[in-house]
mmCIF file of C-alpha atoms in Angstrom:
data_model
loop_
_atom_site.group_PDB
_atom_site.id
_atom_site.type_symbol
_atom_site.label_atom_id
_atom_site.label_comp_id
_atom_site.label_asym_id
_atom_site.label_seq_id
_atom_site.Cartn_x
_atom_site.Cartn_y
_atom_site.Cartn_z
ATOM 1 C CA MET G 860 -34.746 3.879 90.187
ATOM 2 C CA GLN G 861 -33.989 0.177 90.118
ATOM 3 C CA VAL G 862 -33.249 -0.836 86.570
ATOM 4 C CA GLY G 863 -31.767 -4.259 87.183
ATOM 5 C CA VAL G 864 -35.175 -5.755 86.427
ATOM 6 C CA GLU G 865 -36.813 -4.350 83.308
ATOM 7 C CA ALA G 866 -40.545 -4.222 82.790
ATOM 8 C CA SER G 867 -41.319 -6.625 79.965
ATOM 9 C CA SER G 868 -44.041 -8.769 78.525
ATOM 10 C CA GLU G 869 -43.893 -12.558 78.548
ATOM 11 C CA SER G 870 -42.602 -12.513 74.979
ATOM 12 C CA GLY G 871 -39.584 -10.446 76.036
ATOM 13 C CA ARG G 872 -40.727 -7.433 74.047
ATOM 14 C CA GLY G 873 -41.680 -4.110 75.513
ATOM 15 C CA SER G 874 -38.628 -3.862 77.783
ATOM 16 C CA LEU G 875 -37.168 -0.565 78.912
ATOM 17 C CA ALA G 876 -34.231 -1.109 76.548
ATOM 18 C CA ASP G 877 -36.686 -1.438 73.661
ATOM 19 C CA ALA G 878 -38.473 1.730 74.719
ATOM 20 C CA LEU G 879 -35.236 3.704 74.815
ATOM 21 C CA LEU G 880 -34.549 2.923 71.153
ATOM 22 C CA VAL G 881 -37.502 5.048 70.108
ATOM 23 C CA GLY G 882 -35.955 8.210 68.692
ATOM 24 C CA ALA G 883 -32.461 6.707 68.398
ATOM 25 C CA TYR G 884 -29.849 7.395 65.706
ATOM 26 C CA ASP G 885 -27.133 5.037 64.466
ATOM 27 C CA ILE G 886 -24.459 7.179 62.854
ATOM 28 C CA HIS G 887 -21.998 4.392 61.940
ATOM 29 C CA ARG G 888 -23.330 1.463 59.946
ATOM 30 C CA HIS G 889 -21.945 -0.544 57.037
ATOM 31 C CA GLY G 890 -24.021 -2.316 54.416
ATOM 32 C CA TYR G 891 -23.775 -4.787 51.577
ATOM 33 C CA PRO G 892 -21.893 -5.003 49.331
ATOM 34 C CA GLU G 893 -18.671 -3.811 50.986
ATOM 35 C CA MET G 894 -15.171 -4.590 49.662
ATOM 36 C CA SER G 895 -16.424 -7.605 47.655
ATOM 37 C CA LEU G 896 -19.632 -9.545 47.050
ATOM 38 C CA ASP G 897 -17.997 -12.270 49.127
ATOM 39 C CA CYS G 898 -17.847 -9.983 52.188
ATOM 40 C CA ARG G 899 -21.357 -10.716 53.342
ATOM 41 C CA THR G 900 -23.642 -9.354 56.006
ATOM 42 C CA ARG G 901 -26.340 -11.371 57.734
ATOM 43 C CA TYR G 902 -29.096 -8.971 56.707
ATOM 44 C CA SER G 903 -29.721 -6.967 53.575
ATOM 45 C CA ASP G 904 -29.678 -3.199 53.824
ATOM 46 C CA VAL G 905 -33.448 -3.168 53.375
ATOM 47 C CA ASP G 906 -34.128 -5.713 56.122
ATOM 48 C CA ASN G 907 -31.677 -4.037 58.474
ATOM 49 C CA LEU G 908 -33.265 -0.636 57.915
ATOM 50 C CA ILE G 909 -36.783 -1.996 58.342
ATOM 51 C CA SER G 910 -35.705 -3.567 61.630
ATOM 52 C CA SER G 911 -34.276 -0.243 62.803
ATOM 53 C CA ARG G 912 -37.295 1.742 61.694
ATOM 54 C CA ASP G 913 -39.646 -0.673 63.431
ATOM 55 C CA ALA G 914 -37.531 -0.460 66.590
ATOM 56 C CA GLY G 915 -38.049 3.313 66.565
ATOM 57 C CA PHE G 916 -34.803 4.594 65.081
ATOM 58 C CA LYS G 917 -35.116 7.999 63.443
ATOM 59 C CA ALA G 918 -32.030 7.841 61.241
ATOM 60 C CA VAL G 919 -28.922 5.910 60.267
ATOM 61 C CA VAL G 920 -25.688 6.935 58.578
ATOM 62 C CA LEU G 921 -24.508 4.503 55.913
ATOM 63 C CA LYS G 922 -20.737 4.158 55.736
ATOM 64 C CA SER G 923 -18.519 2.391 53.227
ATOM 65 C CA HIS G 924 -14.772 1.860 53.372
ATOM 66 C CA PHE G 925 -14.740 2.294 49.595
ATOM 67 C CA TRP G 926 -17.377 4.362 47.839
ATOM 68 C CA PRO G 927 -19.563 7.276 48.872
ATOM 69 C CA THR G 928 -22.930 5.845 49.918
ATOM 70 C CA VAL G 929 -24.935 8.566 48.185
ATOM 71 C CA GLY G 930 -26.404 6.291 45.487
ATOM 72 C CA ARG G 931 -27.249 3.537 47.933
ATOM 73 C CA ALA G 932 -28.979 5.938 50.312
ATOM 74 C CA TYR G 933 -30.883 7.615 47.476
ATOM 75 C CA HIS G 934 -32.530 4.361 46.402
ATOM 76 C CA LEU G 935 -32.973 2.925 49.889
ATOM 77 C CA ARG G 936 -35.044 5.948 50.885
ATOM 78 C CA ASN G 937 -37.633 4.899 48.315
ATOM 79 C CA LEU G 938 -37.575 1.293 49.506
ATOM 80 C CA VAL G 939 -37.694 1.993 53.248
ATOM 81 C CA PRO G 940 -39.723 5.103 54.054
ATOM 82 C CA GLY G 941 -40.108 6.294 57.612
ATOM 83 C CA ILE G 942 -36.427 6.456 58.552
ATOM 84 C CA ASP G 943 -33.820 9.008 57.485
ATOM 85 C CA ILE G 944 -30.995 7.322 55.552
ATOM 86 C CA ILE G 945 -27.924 9.542 55.522
ATOM 87 C CA PRO G 946 -25.028 8.976 53.100
ATOM 88 C CA SER G 947 -21.356 9.603 53.774
ATOM 89 C CA ILE G 948 -17.893 9.586 52.234
ATOM 90 C CA THR G 949 -14.688 8.034 53.587
ATOM 91 C CA LEU G 950 -11.410 9.570 52.409
ATOM 92 C CA ASN G 951 -9.619 6.381 51.408
ATOM 93 C CA ARG G 952 -7.418 6.153 48.334
ATOM 94 C CA VAL G 953 -10.214 4.785 46.143
ATOM 95 C CA VAL G 954 -11.924 8.210 46.262
ATOM 96 C CA GLY G 955 -8.646 10.076 45.855
ATOM 97 C CA GLY G 956 -7.697 10.306 49.512
ATOM 98 C CA PHE G 957 -7.736 13.923 50.640
ATOM 99 C CA ASP G 958 -9.576 15.115 47.536
ATOM 100 C CA PRO G 959 -11.832 18.138 48.112
ATOM 101 C CA ILE G 960 -13.560 17.599 44.760
ATOM 102 C CA ALA G 961 -14.678 14.141 45.879
ATOM 103 C CA VAL G 962 -15.969 15.630 49.125
ATOM 104 C CA GLU G 963 -17.799 18.416 47.309
ATOM 105 C CA SER G 964 -19.448 16.018 44.865
ATOM 106 C CA ALA G 965 -20.531 13.702 47.680
ATOM 107 C CA ALA G 966 -21.922 16.626 49.660
ATOM 108 C CA LEU G 967 -23.886 17.889 46.659
ATOM 109 C CA GLN G 968 -25.411 14.409 46.346
ATOM 110 C CA GLY G 969 -26.535 14.436 49.957
ATOM 111 C CA ALA G 970 -23.567 13.183 51.988
ATOM 112 C CA ARG G 971 -23.671 14.689 55.461
ATOM 113 C CA VAL G 972 -20.762 12.848 57.058
ATOM 114 C CA MET G 973 -17.069 12.773 56.118
ATOM 115 C CA TRP G 974 -14.776 10.117 57.558
ATOM 116 C CA PHE G 975 -11.031 10.417 57.446
ATOM 117 C CA PRO G 976 -9.174 7.375 56.054
ATOM 118 C CA THR G 977 -9.826 3.926 57.450
ATOM 119 C CA TRP G 978 -7.965 1.107 55.672
ATOM 120 C CA SER G 979 -5.927 3.663 53.717
ATOM 121 C CA ALA G 980 -4.674 5.331 56.890
ATOM 122 C CA ALA G 981 -0.978 4.746 57.511
ATOM 123 C CA ASN G 982 -1.910 4.102 61.129
ATOM 124 C CA ASP G 983 -4.292 1.295 60.144
ATOM 125 C CA ILE G 984 -1.592 -0.379 58.078
ATOM 126 C CA GLU G 985 1.058 0.019 60.764
ATOM 127 C CA ARG G 986 -1.172 -1.201 63.610
ATOM 128 C CA GLY G 987 -2.581 -4.161 61.707
ATOM 129 C CA GLY G 988 -6.108 -2.839 61.317
ATOM 130 C CA ILE G 989 -8.687 -3.874 58.734
ATOM 131 C CA SER G 990 -6.130 -3.364 55.958
ATOM 132 C CA ARG G 991 -4.248 -6.328 57.429
ATOM 133 C CA GLN G 992 -6.911 -8.351 59.259
ATOM 134 C CA ILE G 993 -9.901 -8.284 56.919
ATOM 135 C CA MET G 994 -9.261 -6.916 53.456
ATOM 136 C CA PRO G 995 -6.653 -9.406 52.171
ATOM 137 C CA ALA G 996 -9.241 -12.181 52.492
ATOM 138 C CA TYR G 997 -11.316 -10.425 49.825
ATOM 139 C CA LEU G 998 -8.887 -8.250 47.866
ATOM 140 C CA LYS G 999 -5.632 -10.006 47.070
ATOM 141 C CA ARG G 1000 -3.930 -6.795 46.012
ATOM 142 C CA THR G 1001 -4.254 -5.404 49.521
ATOM 143 C CA LYS G 1002 -2.041 -8.124 50.956
ATOM 144 C CA ASP G 1003 1.178 -6.679 52.387
ATOM 145 C CA LEU G 1004 0.367 -3.050 51.656
ATOM 146 C CA PRO G 1005 3.544 -1.018 52.211
ATOM 147 C CA SER G 1006 3.382 1.562 54.969
ATOM 148 C CA ASP G 1007 4.093 4.353 52.486
ATOM 149 C CA TYR G 1008 0.788 3.511 50.769
ATOM 150 C CA GLY G 1009 -0.952 4.850 53.842
ATOM 151 C CA LEU G 1010 -2.288 8.363 54.213
ATOM 152 C CA ARG G 1011 -1.382 10.690 57.071
ATOM 153 C CA VAL G 1012 -3.131 13.914 57.968
ATOM 154 C CA THR G 1013 0.108 15.404 59.288
ATOM 155 C CA ASP G 1014 3.608 15.782 57.890
ATOM 156 C CA ALA G 1015 6.810 14.715 59.627
ATOM 157 C CA GLY G 1016 6.657 17.852 61.741
ATOM 158 C CA GLY G 1017 3.117 17.186 62.904
ATOM 159 C CA LYS G 1018 1.570 19.894 60.720
ATOM 160 C CA VAL G 1019 -1.822 19.190 59.129
ATOM 161 C CA GLY G 1020 -1.552 19.089 55.339
ATOM 162 C CA SER G 1021 -3.080 21.716 53.063
ATOM 163 C CA ASP G 1022 -5.083 19.059 51.190
ATOM 164 C CA VAL G 1023 -6.601 17.932 54.487
ATOM 165 C CA ARG G 1024 -7.525 21.523 55.283
ATOM 166 C CA GLU G 1025 -9.166 21.888 51.862
ATOM 167 C CA CYS G 1026 -11.354 18.858 52.578
ATOM 168 C CA LEU G 1027 -12.283 20.363 55.933
ATOM 169 C CA ALA G 1028 -13.172 23.640 54.222
ATOM 170 C CA VAL G 1029 -15.606 21.780 51.957
ATOM 171 C CA ALA G 1030 -17.051 19.925 54.943
ATOM 172 C CA ALA G 1031 -17.544 23.238 56.731
ATOM 173 C CA GLU G 1032 -19.197 24.797 53.683
ATOM 174 C CA HIS G 1033 -21.717 21.948 53.522
ATOM 175 C CA ASP G 1034 -22.174 21.568 57.290
ATOM 176 C CA MET G 1035 -20.895 17.987 57.323
ATOM 177 C CA LEU G 1036 -20.110 15.964 60.414
ATOM 178 C CA VAL G 1037 -16.427 15.006 60.504
ATOM 179 C CA CYS G 1038 -15.204 11.687 61.949
ATOM 180 C CA THR G 1039 -11.550 10.828 62.482
ATOM 181 C CA GLY G 1040 -11.588 7.318 60.990
ATOM 182 C CA HIS G 1041 -8.576 5.078 61.584
ATOM 183 C CA ILE G 1042 -5.871 7.722 61.822
ATOM 184 C CA SER G 1043 -3.726 7.656 64.953
ATOM 185 C CA ALA G 1044 -4.721 9.288 68.209
ATOM 186 C CA GLN G 1045 -1.888 11.787 67.861
ATOM 187 C CA GLU G 1046 -2.968 12.660 64.314
ATOM 188 C CA SER G 1047 -6.528 13.024 65.582
ATOM 189 C CA ILE G 1048 -5.400 15.564 68.167
ATOM 190 C CA ALA G 1049 -3.645 17.587 65.457
ATOM 191 C CA LEU G 1050 -6.680 17.224 63.197
ATOM 192 C CA ALA G 1051 -8.957 18.519 65.953
ATOM 193 C CA GLY G 1052 -7.145 21.835 65.818
ATOM 194 C CA ALA G 1053 -7.582 22.031 62.043
ATOM 195 C CA ILE G 1054 -11.248 21.129 62.411
ATOM 196 C CA LYS G 1055 -11.732 24.051 64.774
ATOM 197 C CA ASP G 1056 -9.756 26.322 62.439
ATOM 198 C CA ALA G 1057 -12.201 25.396 59.658
ATOM 199 C CA GLY G 1058 -15.112 26.507 61.820
ATOM 200 C CA ILE G 1059 -16.478 22.989 62.295
ATOM 201 C CA GLU G 1060 -17.996 22.454 65.722
ATOM 202 C CA ARG G 1061 -19.303 18.883 65.401
ATOM 203 C CA PHE G 1062 -16.801 16.064 65.108
ATOM 204 C CA VAL G 1063 -16.355 12.514 66.364
ATOM 205 C CA PHE G 1064 -13.316 10.674 67.669
ATOM 206 C CA THR G 1065 -13.931 7.374 65.880
ATOM 207 C CA HIS G 1066 -13.860 4.290 68.158
ATOM 208 C CA PRO G 1067 -10.711 5.336 70.045
ATOM 209 C CA ASP G 1068 -10.922 2.125 72.103
ATOM 210 C CA SER G 1069 -10.296 -0.023 69.012
ATOM 211 C CA GLY G 1070 -6.981 -1.748 68.475
ATOM 212 C CA THR G 1071 -6.602 0.206 65.256
ATOM 213 C CA VAL G 1072 -6.712 3.616 66.940
ATOM 214 C CA GLY G 1073 -5.437 2.490 70.335
ATOM 215 C CA ALA G 1074 -5.960 5.783 72.144
ATOM 216 C CA THR G 1075 -5.092 6.130 75.806
ATOM 217 C CA LEU G 1076 -7.632 7.521 78.252
ATOM 218 C CA GLU G 1077 -5.541 10.668 78.427
ATOM 219 C CA GLN G 1078 -5.715 11.071 74.646
ATOM 220 C CA ILE G 1079 -9.472 10.566 74.754
ATOM 221 C CA ASP G 1080 -9.641 13.234 77.457
ATOM 222 C CA GLU G 1081 -7.652 15.607 75.266
ATOM 223 C CA MET G 1082 -9.834 15.008 72.223
ATOM 224 C CA VAL G 1083 -12.968 15.647 74.260
ATOM 225 C CA SER G 1084 -11.420 18.823 75.681
ATOM 226 C CA LEU G 1085 -10.861 19.931 72.068
ATOM 227 C CA GLY G 1086 -14.548 19.454 71.305
ATOM 228 C CA ALA G 1087 -14.801 15.889 70.027
ATOM 229 C CA VAL G 1088 -17.531 13.428 70.899
ATOM 230 C CA CYS G 1089 -16.137 9.988 71.726
ATOM 231 C CA GLU G 1090 -17.632 7.086 69.773
ATOM 232 C CA VAL G 1091 -18.209 3.684 71.365
ATOM 233 C CA CYS G 1092 -19.390 0.913 69.018
ATOM 234 C CA ALA G 1093 -21.624 -2.029 69.837
ATOM 235 C CA ILE G 1094 -19.369 -4.233 67.724
ATOM 236 C CA GLY G 1095 -16.596 -3.590 70.228
ATOM 237 C CA PHE G 1096 -18.484 -5.595 72.857
ATOM 238 C CA MET G 1097 -18.828 -8.642 70.621
ATOM 239 C CA PRO G 1098 -16.762 -11.752 71.489
ATOM 240 C CA LEU G 1099 -14.371 -11.322 68.551
ATOM 241 C CA TYR G 1100 -13.227 -7.917 69.812
ATOM 242 C CA MET G 1101 -14.068 -7.258 73.457
ATOM 243 C CA ARG G 1102 -12.440 -3.841 73.222
ATOM 244 C CA MET G 1103 -13.754 -3.000 76.658
ATOM 245 C CA ARG G 1104 -15.942 -4.579 79.288
ATOM 246 C CA ILE G 1105 -19.257 -2.961 80.121
ATOM 247 C CA ALA G 1106 -17.828 -1.916 83.491
ATOM 248 C CA GLU G 1107 -15.125 -0.019 81.608
ATOM 249 C CA PHE G 1108 -17.769 1.643 79.456
ATOM 250 C CA VAL G 1109 -19.641 2.709 82.584
ATOM 251 C CA ALA G 1110 -16.389 4.144 83.942
ATOM 252 C CA LEU G 1111 -15.841 6.009 80.656
ATOM 253 C CA ILE G 1112 -19.331 7.512 80.893
ATOM 254 C CA GLU G 1113 -18.536 8.672 84.417
ATOM 255 C CA ARG G 1114 -15.171 10.041 83.273
ATOM 256 C CA LEU G 1115 -16.305 11.971 80.184
ATOM 257 C CA GLY G 1116 -19.977 12.551 80.877
ATOM 258 C CA SER G 1117 -22.719 11.128 78.683
ATOM 259 C CA ALA G 1118 -22.938 14.375 76.695
ATOM 260 C CA LYS G 1119 -19.513 13.564 75.231
ATOM 261 C CA ILE G 1120 -20.221 9.996 74.033
ATOM 262 C CA VAL G 1121 -22.139 8.552 71.096
ATOM 263 C CA LEU G 1122 -23.083 4.865 70.927
ATOM 264 C CA THR G 1123 -23.209 3.360 67.424
ATOM 265 C CA SER G 1124 -23.509 -0.134 65.984
ATOM 266 C CA ASP G 1125 -20.643 -0.233 63.414
ATOM 267 C CA TYR G 1126 -22.717 -2.994 61.800
ATOM 268 C CA PHE G 1127 -20.527 -5.356 59.760
ATOM 269 C CA PHE G 1128 -19.893 -9.094 59.178
ATOM 270 C CA ASP G 1129 -22.231 -12.022 58.523
ATOM 271 C CA TRP G 1130 -22.363 -12.987 62.206
ATOM 272 C CA PHE G 1131 -23.477 -9.576 63.464
ATOM 273 C CA PRO G 1132 -27.076 -9.205 64.703
ATOM 274 C CA PRO G 1133 -29.371 -6.543 63.262
ATOM 275 C CA ALA G 1134 -27.847 -3.153 64.011
ATOM 276 C CA SER G 1135 -30.789 -2.076 66.157
ATOM 277 C CA GLU G 1136 -30.540 -5.272 68.191
ATOM 278 C CA ALA G 1137 -26.807 -4.768 68.761
ATOM 279 C CA VAL G 1138 -27.499 -1.299 70.153
ATOM 280 C CA ARG G 1139 -30.371 -2.666 72.264
ATOM 281 C CA LEU G 1140 -28.074 -5.292 73.797
ATOM 282 C CA VAL G 1141 -25.645 -2.610 74.939
ATOM 283 C CA VAL G 1142 -28.449 -0.362 76.177
ATOM 284 C CA GLY G 1143 -30.005 -3.198 78.166
ATOM 285 C CA THR G 1144 -26.657 -4.075 79.698
ATOM 286 C CA LEU G 1145 -26.046 -0.448 80.679
ATOM 287 C CA LEU G 1146 -29.429 -0.433 82.390
ATOM 288 C CA GLN G 1147 -28.424 -3.527 84.343
ATOM 289 C CA CYS G 1148 -25.365 -1.563 85.480
ATOM 290 C CA ASN G 1149 -27.599 1.279 86.693
ATOM 291 C CA VAL G 1150 -26.610 3.788 84.022
ATOM 292 C CA SER G 1151 -29.355 6.389 83.974
ATOM 293 C CA ILE G 1152 -32.022 6.610 81.318
ATOM 294 C CA ASP G 1153 -31.004 10.216 80.706
ATOM 295 C CA ALA G 1154 -27.387 9.224 80.047
ATOM 296 C CA ILE G 1155 -28.461 6.523 77.607
ATOM 297 C CA LYS G 1156 -30.750 8.944 75.772
ATOM 298 C CA ASP G 1157 -27.787 11.298 75.461
ATOM 299 C CA MET G 1158 -25.654 8.633 73.804
ATOM 300 C CA ILE G 1159 -28.193 7.179 71.364
ATOM 301 C CA CYS G 1160 -30.623 10.053 70.758
ATOM 302 C CA ARG G 1161 -29.596 13.586 71.688
ATOM 303 C CA ASN G 1162 -25.894 13.495 70.877
ATOM 304 C CA PRO G 1163 -26.138 11.782 67.473
ATOM 305 C CA ALA G 1164 -29.093 13.996 66.552
ATOM 306 C CA ARG G 1165 -27.010 17.068 67.304
ATOM 307 C CA LEU G 1166 -24.000 15.649 65.491
ATOM 308 C CA ILE G 1167 -25.876 15.145 62.230
ATOM 309 C CA GLY G 1168 -27.733 18.420 62.589
ATOM 310 C CA ALA G 1169 -31.133 16.893 63.295
ATOM 311 C CA THR G 1170 -33.674 17.992 65.856
ATOM 312 C CA GLY G 1171 -32.785 16.358 69.176
ATOM 313 C CA SER G 1172 -34.937 13.845 70.987
#
């Protein structure tokens, strides 16, 4: 079918891109506060969730670089009914790093997603990720973090640590989705083996196209061959980042297959549009590039639903 021209009303609503958001999941979204009260977002969590619910989203996963989002999600569910709000934990140093007790407690409070370290990852520090680019503006004690502050999932010989495996065992026990965070591509490949050893079948290679992770196409191929789903974030198409052009995303879909990709917002910053709108912009652009409706539904509905253990759309 020709999708270069979308059916729409005069107001611009009712487009095919809008329709495709019905039944969507956003499994990577930040909220406010994050890092500091000065690190603002354009929309409150409540307004952002209402916007997503009204756009037809079924669920979102709330992520924080600092604290488990279990308390936030618990209260937001009462404020914004009609959309599933899923909490998570990120294994940065503030929660003890690779601490299985922290993972267990988060899981028993409803966390269904476990991210490996982001700003606390040695790779993030070494590659000048958010630990260098963003955090020092809000947290003065993060300026010039030494590389040995960073966490690695593997030792010098490339072996996955026992503490990492303990965290994976807890994640497996509680049927949590595992995401690789900001660790290196090579660490992620090693971690994928440990994930499989733990009996976990659902895991995500976190935005491998980002400058922080910096994975090659061959490394993405390898991760997918090991069972990972490749994440692509709407924020990566924003002018500040431009991690890839839409044509490159289309090529990635053709390379991996839509069943191996999940599209998320990675909502952050005070200049970012509502998370649902960011996803809609990417969806609409993919339609203009003649990506099939079925492929788009894979990436925003079926795949994320499967990843979080929900009923697919």
